[in-house]
Amino acid sequence: MNKKEDVWIHTSCDQCLGECGIMVRRVDGIVREIKGDPECPNSNGKICGKGQSAIMRLYDPNRVLQPMKRTNPKKGLGIDPGWEVISWEEALETLTKKLVEVRKKDPRKLVFSTFDTYALCHWLPSWTQAFGTPNIWIVYFCGQYLHSSMYITNGTFHCDFDAKYCKYLLLVGNQSGFGAGLGPNISVQAVAEARKKGMKVVVIDPVCNQAGSKADEWVPVLPGTDAALMLSMANVMVNELKVYDIDFMKKYTNAPYLVQKDGTYLRMNEKPLMWDPVDVMAKPYDADFKDYALEGTYDVDGVSTTTAFDILKAHLKQYTPESVTKITTVSPATIRRITKEFSEAASIGTTITIEGVAFPYRPVAVNIYRGAGAHKHGVAVALATQLLNQLAGALYVPGSHRGINPVGPRPNRDAPPGFDIMPNWGWNFDSYEGLVSPTPGLPRAPNYYHYVAKRPETVMLRELFPLSSTRAAHAVLTSANPEKYKLDYQPEVLINCRRNPFAGGFDYKVTAEAFKAYKYIAVFATHFDKLSDFADLLLPEAVGMEKLEAFPNLLNWGHNGQSAQWYWGIKQPVIDKPMGEARDWRDVMMEVADRMGILEYVYDKFNTSNSISHHFSDRYKLDVKKKYTPEELCDRRFKSQFGEEKGLEWFKKNGYLKWTRNIDEQFPLPWLKVRFPIYHELYVRAGRDMEKLVKEIDLKDWDLEDYVPLPTWKPCDSYDRRGTHDLIAINFRVPTHAQSHTANNAWLNEVAELNPYTQKIMISPEAAANNGIEDGDTIWVESKVDRAQGIVKVTECIHPEVVGISSHFGTIAKGKPIAYGKGVQFNRLLPGDMDPVSTGVDACVRVKIYKAG
């Protein structure tokens, strides 16, 4: 039979957060093949197994493909909702009616729950503002501790490193460069090239995972003790080796700021002071200095002060390798050796000339992600990790740690100006009292230094966590019992999309009670899952290859610096229409807004957005009295950024617009006029303000112990393993899966079944012997809130006191028949302990193990 059509289509992969550019081959209306898009710097023509398997997601026969309504009023896990197929018209009318009713009553009673990152950054905030609700409940399995800490210490949403020039990479609970984490595709390529040139990789993790198995060295650490290890390394650098970048400390941190005995900076005219040892006087941070005093105690108009660096040095002394080995199980010799290797590799005092510019050369990076920080005191881990980068001066220079897109492309593509002239960057950091503050207009950029502590108004209790990024986990507790947390309304209507609050949450019983508290739940779903057991309305959601998006590579994580390029692309449908009756939930909610009569207010919010990447320029602002199609909105977004000739049709045809990053855009430190804090007075201020607030509103037993100026290790609840629960269970991820949604992918399931670890429970030979367990046994893992059953894998690739469970598997939803009954769902074991600053859920838990009867 002759083919009528055989075309390749540019689009963006939706199988994880990497958003790699892909080419999709469609033959006679059917997707036949997927490959990496050579025009996309984020994939560089390559693709991983997850991307290849997107075909199976599109054509999954188990997808929800029709709108349905519930007929069984009883709700609960495993209870049949009695679904009845309905028309889209009935679904839209039903949802519109419910939203009109709740808006008249109190718009705050509507809660959105999603991990659709594109929606979160580019349209949902406008929609909710137009409706009148502040409640966007974001997922909490990811990086609350990380994002808030990075915003404060590197000024951006995330952390990354320059693989091209790096010589020593320390991965802490992180697999970046090994198929997981930030920019997984391009990072694998960049790290592979770096290792060919001799870069050493050391992995610190309780599990010898993908990164650990390929590293030069794997250091097993007891879960929840990473902060102690990082602080001990910092202590060795500062107080034993006395190797740290003095110039960086003086010019680019707040180490010289003068601190009073109450923990706050000494100020003059509301400006922090530093000591000039040449002029022998204190000056405001922005005055002219001949030099900066890094150490010492100084009397300023009768007030005794000490430099922040001196306070840090004294604080670190408690973390000797000998004391920390008792906490982490990492030997003193290993701590000192790795610190020495890191310090020597940092090459402090050297420079490297690139394109005629002499940069400080600090080819080391410590990189952290969820594995290390998903603990009750997770913020301290991230701050301690950043401290190592700062001590080495390894920030925004060749080979070092860096944030994500701290500065934007400048119109002038010529060579950068001298260090005394600020380049005309498209965007740049904000600052507060000389300290770095996120660039306004970047996706999800907060303004922590201008927080407001007040009585809670949101289900997430945003107001009670002023220095967090998402404040999500408490919504489970608040939904069921708002009065306890001083919320003056009960949320009633929930809309959920692209989020599984069970697989990505904690304690199933507590979570189930939270959803029972809602009067009405609408779920946009690709499959019947645990949340659909509680839904009143089920709506078929489109998948990535059925969606249309302008600029899917978000500037806060999907626009990766490893490529050394700027790039803007498209996600477009690769088939003529979605499967069945599936629709993009964003299009559905815009239609609902129109039926409610609030679409013009949504458009107005679009028009007034300060988004750097998704604003409408004056020429393309929306007429609020007109109704636009998704294609028209995308076209205007493209043209707002790149002019009339580069609209939707141009991007459909070409896929990506790209150009090389200038050298100052890759390594901006010498031009930056901000300081990166090592001492965090902000936490002191926020803690005191919160202490006043909780007393004022009579909020009982509110944990404020982590609002301290310097990172401090504190034990998680799992650290005390006395009694029968004598092991620590943690989860880990594999690069062939993303979150929990890929577990039902037929191709990726085959890959998982071939891997001897991914769907098993990992324990050490010591733990096996102590509990009478052998490899291949079926066992129970039991915490104080639940238990889970699975097949055990006895291996040396795990810390002796740890139980390892992959985070992707173990669904109890029969609507996912490929994934059902395979592996173990880890999160059901978690009691829901939270970091008191970021609200990140503690992902290590005390357990006992025993053979299944």
mmCIF file with all atom_site columns, N, CA and C in Angstrom, residues 244 250 254-261 266 273-277 282 292-300 303-314:
data_model
loop_
_atom_site.group_PDB
_atom_site.id
_atom_site.type_symbol
_atom_site.label_atom_id
_atom_site.label_alt_id
_atom_site.label_comp_id
_atom_site.label_asym_id
_atom_site.label_entity_id
_atom_site.label_seq_id
_atom_site.pdbx_PDB_ins_code
_atom_site.Cartn_x
_atom_site.Cartn_y
_atom_site.Cartn_z
_atom_site.occupancy
_atom_site.B_iso_or_equiv
_atom_site.pdbx_formal_charge
_atom_site.auth_seq_id
_atom_site.auth_comp_id
_atom_site.auth_asym_id
_atom_site.auth_atom_id
_atom_site.pdbx_PDB_model_num
ATOM 1   N N  . TYR A 1 244 ? 40.434 28.490 51.325 1.00 0.00 ? 244 TYR A N  1
ATOM 2   C CA . TYR A 1 244 ? 39.175 29.033 50.848 1.00 0.00 ? 244 TYR A CA 1
ATOM 3   C C  . TYR A 1 244 ? 39.490 30.306 50.069 1.00 0.00 ? 244 TYR A C  1
ATOM 4   N N  . LYS A 1 250 ? 35.348 38.102 50.281 1.00 0.00 ? 250 LYS A N  1
ATOM 5   C CA . LYS A 1 250 ? 35.296 39.538 50.543 1.00 0.00 ? 250 LYS A CA 1
ATOM 6   C C  . LYS A 1 250 ? 34.383 40.273 49.562 1.00 0.00 ? 250 LYS A C  1
ATOM 7   N N  . ASN A 1 254 ? 28.470 37.940 51.885 1.00 0.00 ? 254 ASN A N  1
ATOM 8   C CA . ASN A 1 254 ? 28.270 38.837 53.028 1.00 0.00 ? 254 ASN A CA 1
ATOM 9   C C  . ASN A 1 254 ? 29.152 38.446 54.196 1.00 0.00 ? 254 ASN A C  1
ATOM 10  N N  . ALA A 1 255 ? 30.215 37.684 53.936 1.00 0.00 ? 255 ALA A N  1
ATOM 11  C CA . ALA A 1 255 ? 31.140 37.304 54.995 1.00 0.00 ? 255 ALA A CA 1
ATOM 12  C C  . ALA A 1 255 ? 31.684 38.498 55.769 1.00 0.00 ? 255 ALA A C  1
ATOM 13  N N  . PRO A 1 256 ? 31.912 39.687 55.128 1.00 0.00 ? 256 PRO A N  1
ATOM 14  C CA . PRO A 1 256 ? 32.412 40.830 55.897 1.00 0.00 ? 256 PRO A CA 1
ATOM 15  C C  . PRO A 1 256 ? 31.324 41.613 56.654 1.00 0.00 ? 256 PRO A C  1
ATOM 16  N N  . TYR A 1 257 ? 30.049 41.296 56.472 1.00 0.00 ? 257 TYR A N  1
ATOM 17  C CA . TYR A 1 257 ? 29.004 42.055 57.158 1.00 0.00 ? 257 TYR A CA 1
ATOM 18  C C  . TYR A 1 257 ? 29.188 41.948 58.668 1.00 0.00 ? 257 TYR A C  1
ATOM 19  N N  . LEU A 1 258 ? 28.970 43.048 59.351 1.00 0.00 ? 258 LEU A N  1
ATOM 20  C CA . LEU A 1 258 ? 29.125 43.092 60.807 1.00 0.00 ? 258 LEU A CA 1
ATOM 21  C C  . LEU A 1 258 ? 27.833 42.678 61.481 1.00 0.00 ? 258 LEU A C  1
ATOM 22  N N  . VAL A 1 259 ? 27.953 41.709 62.381 1.00 0.00 ? 259 VAL A N  1
ATOM 23  C CA . VAL A 1 259 ? 26.785 41.112 63.029 1.00 0.00 ? 259 VAL A CA 1
ATOM 24  C C  . VAL A 1 259 ? 26.787 41.446 64.520 1.00 0.00 ? 259 VAL A C  1
ATOM 25  N N  . GLN A 1 260 ? 25.626 41.879 65.011 1.00 0.00 ? 260 GLN A N  1
ATOM 26  C CA . GLN A 1 260 ? 25.469 42.177 66.427 1.00 0.00 ? 260 GLN A CA 1
ATOM 27  C C  . GLN A 1 260 ? 25.206 40.892 67.220 1.00 0.00 ? 260 GLN A C  1
ATOM 28  N N  . LYS A 1 261 ? 25.200 41.031 68.519 1.00 0.00 ? 261 LYS A N  1
ATOM 29  C CA . LYS A 1 261 ? 25.013 39.871 69.379 1.00 0.00 ? 261 LYS A CA 1
ATOM 30  C C  . LYS A 1 261 ? 23.632 39.239 69.221 1.00 0.00 ? 261 LYS A C  1
ATOM 31  N N  . LEU A 1 266 ? 24.554 45.009 61.877 1.00 0.00 ? 266 LEU A N  1
ATOM 32  C CA . LEU A 1 266 ? 24.598 46.394 62.322 1.00 0.00 ? 266 LEU A CA 1
ATOM 33  C C  . LEU A 1 266 ? 24.389 47.271 61.095 1.00 0.00 ? 266 LEU A C  1
ATOM 34  N N  . LEU A 1 273 ? 26.581 47.223 57.599 1.00 0.00 ? 273 LEU A N  1
ATOM 35  C CA . LEU A 1 273 ? 27.924 47.785 57.626 1.00 0.00 ? 273 LEU A CA 1
ATOM 36  C C  . LEU A 1 273 ? 28.984 46.692 57.465 1.00 0.00 ? 273 LEU A C  1
ATOM 37  N N  . MET A 1 274 ? 30.123 47.098 56.881 1.00 0.00 ? 274 MET A N  1
ATOM 38  C CA . MET A 1 274 ? 31.325 46.270 56.833 1.00 0.00 ? 274 MET A CA 1
ATOM 39  C C  . MET A 1 274 ? 32.487 47.117 57.353 1.00 0.00 ? 274 MET A C  1
ATOM 40  N N  . TRP A 1 275 ? 33.577 46.447 57.733 1.00 0.00 ? 275 TRP A N  1
ATOM 41  C CA . TRP A 1 275 ? 34.732 47.151 58.284 1.00 0.00 ? 275 TRP A CA 1
ATOM 42  C C  . TRP A 1 275 ? 35.830 47.276 57.225 1.00 0.00 ? 275 TRP A C  1
ATOM 43  N N  . ASP A 1 276 ? 36.272 48.513 57.013 1.00 0.00 ? 276 ASP A N  1
ATOM 44  C CA . ASP A 1 276 ? 37.392 48.785 56.117 1.00 0.00 ? 276 ASP A CA 1
ATOM 45  C C  . ASP A 1 276 ? 38.656 48.874 56.968 1.00 0.00 ? 276 ASP A C  1
ATOM 46  N N  . PRO A 1 277 ? 39.550 47.865 56.891 1.00 0.00 ? 277 PRO A N  1
ATOM 47  C CA . PRO A 1 277 ? 40.728 47.870 57.761 1.00 0.00 ? 277 PRO A CA 1
ATOM 48  C C  . PRO A 1 277 ? 41.775 48.918 57.366 1.00 0.00 ? 277 PRO A C  1
ATOM 49  N N  . ALA A 1 282 ? 33.870 51.534 60.032 1.00 0.00 ? 282 ALA A N  1
ATOM 50  C CA . ALA A 1 282 ? 32.737 50.823 59.451 1.00 0.00 ? 282 ALA A CA 1
ATOM 51  C C  . ALA A 1 282 ? 32.090 51.700 58.386 1.00 0.00 ? 282 ALA A C  1
ATOM 52  N N  . TYR A 1 292 ? 38.260 44.843 52.743 1.00 0.00 ? 292 TYR A N  1
ATOM 53  C CA . TYR A 1 292 ? 37.165 44.359 53.590 1.00 0.00 ? 292 TYR A CA 1
ATOM 54  C C  . TYR A 1 292 ? 37.745 43.467 54.681 1.00 0.00 ? 292 TYR A C  1
ATOM 55  N N  . ALA A 1 293 ? 37.357 43.718 55.915 1.00 0.00 ? 293 ALA A N  1
ATOM 56  C CA . ALA A 1 293 ? 37.791 42.856 57.014 1.00 0.00 ? 293 ALA A CA 1
ATOM 57  C C  . ALA A 1 293 ? 36.950 41.585 56.994 1.00 0.00 ? 293 ALA A C  1
ATOM 58  N N  . LEU A 1 294 ? 37.621 40.461 56.847 1.00 0.00 ? 294 LEU A N  1
ATOM 59  C CA . LEU A 1 294 ? 36.918 39.183 56.799 1.00 0.00 ? 294 LEU A CA 1
ATOM 60  C C  . LEU A 1 294 ? 36.767 38.577 58.184 1.00 0.00 ? 294 LEU A C  1
ATOM 61  N N  . GLU A 1 295 ? 37.694 38.912 59.071 1.00 0.00 ? 295 GLU A N  1
ATOM 62  C CA . GLU A 1 295 ? 37.648 38.367 60.422 1.00 0.00 ? 295 GLU A CA 1
ATOM 63  C C  . GLU A 1 295 ? 37.809 39.491 61.430 1.00 0.00 ? 295 GLU A C  1
ATOM 64  N N  . GLY A 1 296 ? 37.385 39.216 62.657 1.00 0.00 ? 296 GLY A N  1
ATOM 65  C CA . GLY A 1 296 ? 37.611 40.171 63.736 1.00 0.00 ? 296 GLY A CA 1
ATOM 66  C C  . GLY A 1 296 ? 36.353 40.650 64.414 1.00 0.00 ? 296 GLY A C  1
ATOM 67  N N  . THR A 1 297 ? 36.552 41.269 65.584 1.00 0.00 ? 297 THR A N  1
ATOM 68  C CA . THR A 1 297 ? 35.484 41.880 66.367 1.00 0.00 ? 297 THR A CA 1
ATOM 69  C C  . THR A 1 297 ? 35.743 43.381 66.395 1.00 0.00 ? 297 THR A C  1
ATOM 70  N N  . TYR A 1 298 ? 34.690 44.178 66.163 1.00 0.00 ? 298 TYR A N  1
ATOM 71  C CA . TYR A 1 298 ? 34.865 45.621 66.027 1.00 0.00 ? 298 TYR A CA 1
ATOM 72  C C  . TYR A 1 298 ? 33.813 46.363 66.833 1.00 0.00 ? 298 TYR A C  1
ATOM 73  N N  . ASP A 1 299 ? 34.275 47.400 67.507 1.00 0.00 ? 299 ASP A N  1
ATOM 74  C CA . ASP A 1 299 ? 33.376 48.269 68.254 1.00 0.00 ? 299 ASP A CA 1
ATOM 75  C C  . ASP A 1 299 ? 32.968 49.429 67.349 1.00 0.00 ? 299 ASP A C  1
ATOM 76  N N  . VAL A 1 300 ? 31.668 49.549 67.109 1.00 0.00 ? 300 VAL A N  1
ATOM 77  C CA . VAL A 1 300 ? 31.156 50.610 66.244 1.00 0.00 ? 300 VAL A CA 1
ATOM 78  C C  . VAL A 1 300 ? 30.189 51.462 67.072 1.00 0.00 ? 300 VAL A C  1
ATOM 79  N N  . VAL A 1 303 ? 28.835 49.680 69.968 1.00 0.00 ? 303 VAL A N  1
ATOM 80  C CA . VAL A 1 303 ? 28.171 48.397 69.712 1.00 0.00 ? 303 VAL A CA 1
ATOM 81  C C  . VAL A 1 303 ? 29.219 47.379 69.293 1.00 0.00 ? 303 VAL A C  1
ATOM 82  N N  . SER A 1 304 ? 29.271 46.266 69.998 1.00 0.00 ? 304 SER A N  1
ATOM 83  C CA . SER A 1 304 ? 30.219 45.212 69.677 1.00 0.00 ? 304 SER A CA 1
ATOM 84  C C  . SER A 1 304 ? 29.687 44.374 68.517 1.00 0.00 ? 304 SER A C  1
ATOM 85  N N  . THR A 1 305 ? 30.529 44.180 67.494 1.00 0.00 ? 305 THR A N  1
ATOM 86  C CA . THR A 1 305 ? 30.126 43.405 66.322 1.00 0.00 ? 305 THR A CA 1
ATOM 87  C C  . THR A 1 305 ? 31.226 42.417 65.940 1.00 0.00 ? 305 THR A C  1
ATOM 88  N N  . THR A 1 306 ? 30.827 41.412 65.215 1.00 0.00 ? 306 THR A N  1
ATOM 89  C CA . THR A 1 306 ? 31.757 40.399 64.704 1.00 0.00 ? 306 THR A CA 1
ATOM 90  C C  . THR A 1 306 ? 31.437 40.155 63.239 1.00 0.00 ? 306 THR A C  1
ATOM 91  N N  . THR A 1 307 ? 32.428 39.898 62.432 1.00 0.00 ? 307 THR A N  1
ATOM 92  C CA . THR A 1 307 ? 32.145 39.611 61.025 1.00 0.00 ? 307 THR A CA 1
ATOM 93  C C  . THR A 1 307 ? 31.374 38.301 60.908 1.00 0.00 ? 307 THR A C  1
ATOM 94  N N  . ALA A 1 308 ? 30.556 38.224 59.895 1.00 0.00 ? 308 ALA A N  1
ATOM 95  C CA . ALA A 1 308 ? 29.782 37.001 59.657 1.00 0.00 ? 308 ALA A CA 1
ATOM 96  C C  . ALA A 1 308 ? 30.715 35.816 59.444 1.00 0.00 ? 308 ALA A C  1
ATOM 97  N N  . PHE A 1 309 ? 31.867 36.054 58.822 1.00 0.00 ? 309 PHE A N  1
ATOM 98  C CA . PHE A 1 309 ? 32.791 34.959 58.567 1.00 0.00 ? 309 PHE A CA 1
ATOM 99  C C  . PHE A 1 309 ? 33.385 34.410 59.859 1.00 0.00 ? 309 PHE A C  1
ATOM 100 N N  . ASP A 1 310 ? 33.686 35.274 60.792 1.00 0.00 ? 310 ASP A N  1
ATOM 101 C CA . ASP A 1 310 ? 34.190 34.812 62.086 1.00 0.00 ? 310 ASP A CA 1
ATOM 102 C C  . ASP A 1 310 ? 33.145 33.954 62.808 1.00 0.00 ? 310 ASP A C  1
ATOM 103 N N  . ILE A 1 311 ? 31.899 34.377 62.724 1.00 0.00 ? 311 ILE A N  1
ATOM 104 C CA . ILE A 1 311 ? 30.820 33.598 63.350 1.00 0.00 ? 311 ILE A CA 1
ATOM 105 C C  . ILE A 1 311 ? 30.703 32.234 62.677 1.00 0.00 ? 311 ILE A C  1
ATOM 106 N N  . LEU A 1 312 ? 30.831 32.208 61.348 1.00 0.00 ? 312 LEU A N  1
ATOM 107 C CA . LEU A 1 312 ? 30.777 30.943 60.617 1.00 0.00 ? 312 LEU A CA 1
ATOM 108 C C  . LEU A 1 312 ? 31.928 30.023 61.040 1.00 0.00 ? 312 LEU A C  1
ATOM 109 N N  . LYS A 1 313 ? 33.139 30.556 61.112 1.00 0.00 ? 313 LYS A N  1
ATOM 110 C CA . LYS A 1 313 ? 34.287 29.738 61.491 1.00 0.00 ? 313 LYS A CA 1
ATOM 111 C C  . LYS A 1 313 ? 34.082 29.080 62.845 1.00 0.00 ? 313 LYS A C  1
ATOM 112 N N  . ALA A 1 314 ? 33.580 29.845 63.788 1.00 0.00 ? 314 ALA A N  1
ATOM 113 C CA . ALA A 1 314 ? 33.341 29.296 65.131 1.00 0.00 ? 314 ALA A CA 1
ATOM 114 C C  . ALA A 1 314 ? 32.242 28.239 65.096 1.00 0.00 ? 314 ALA A C  1
#
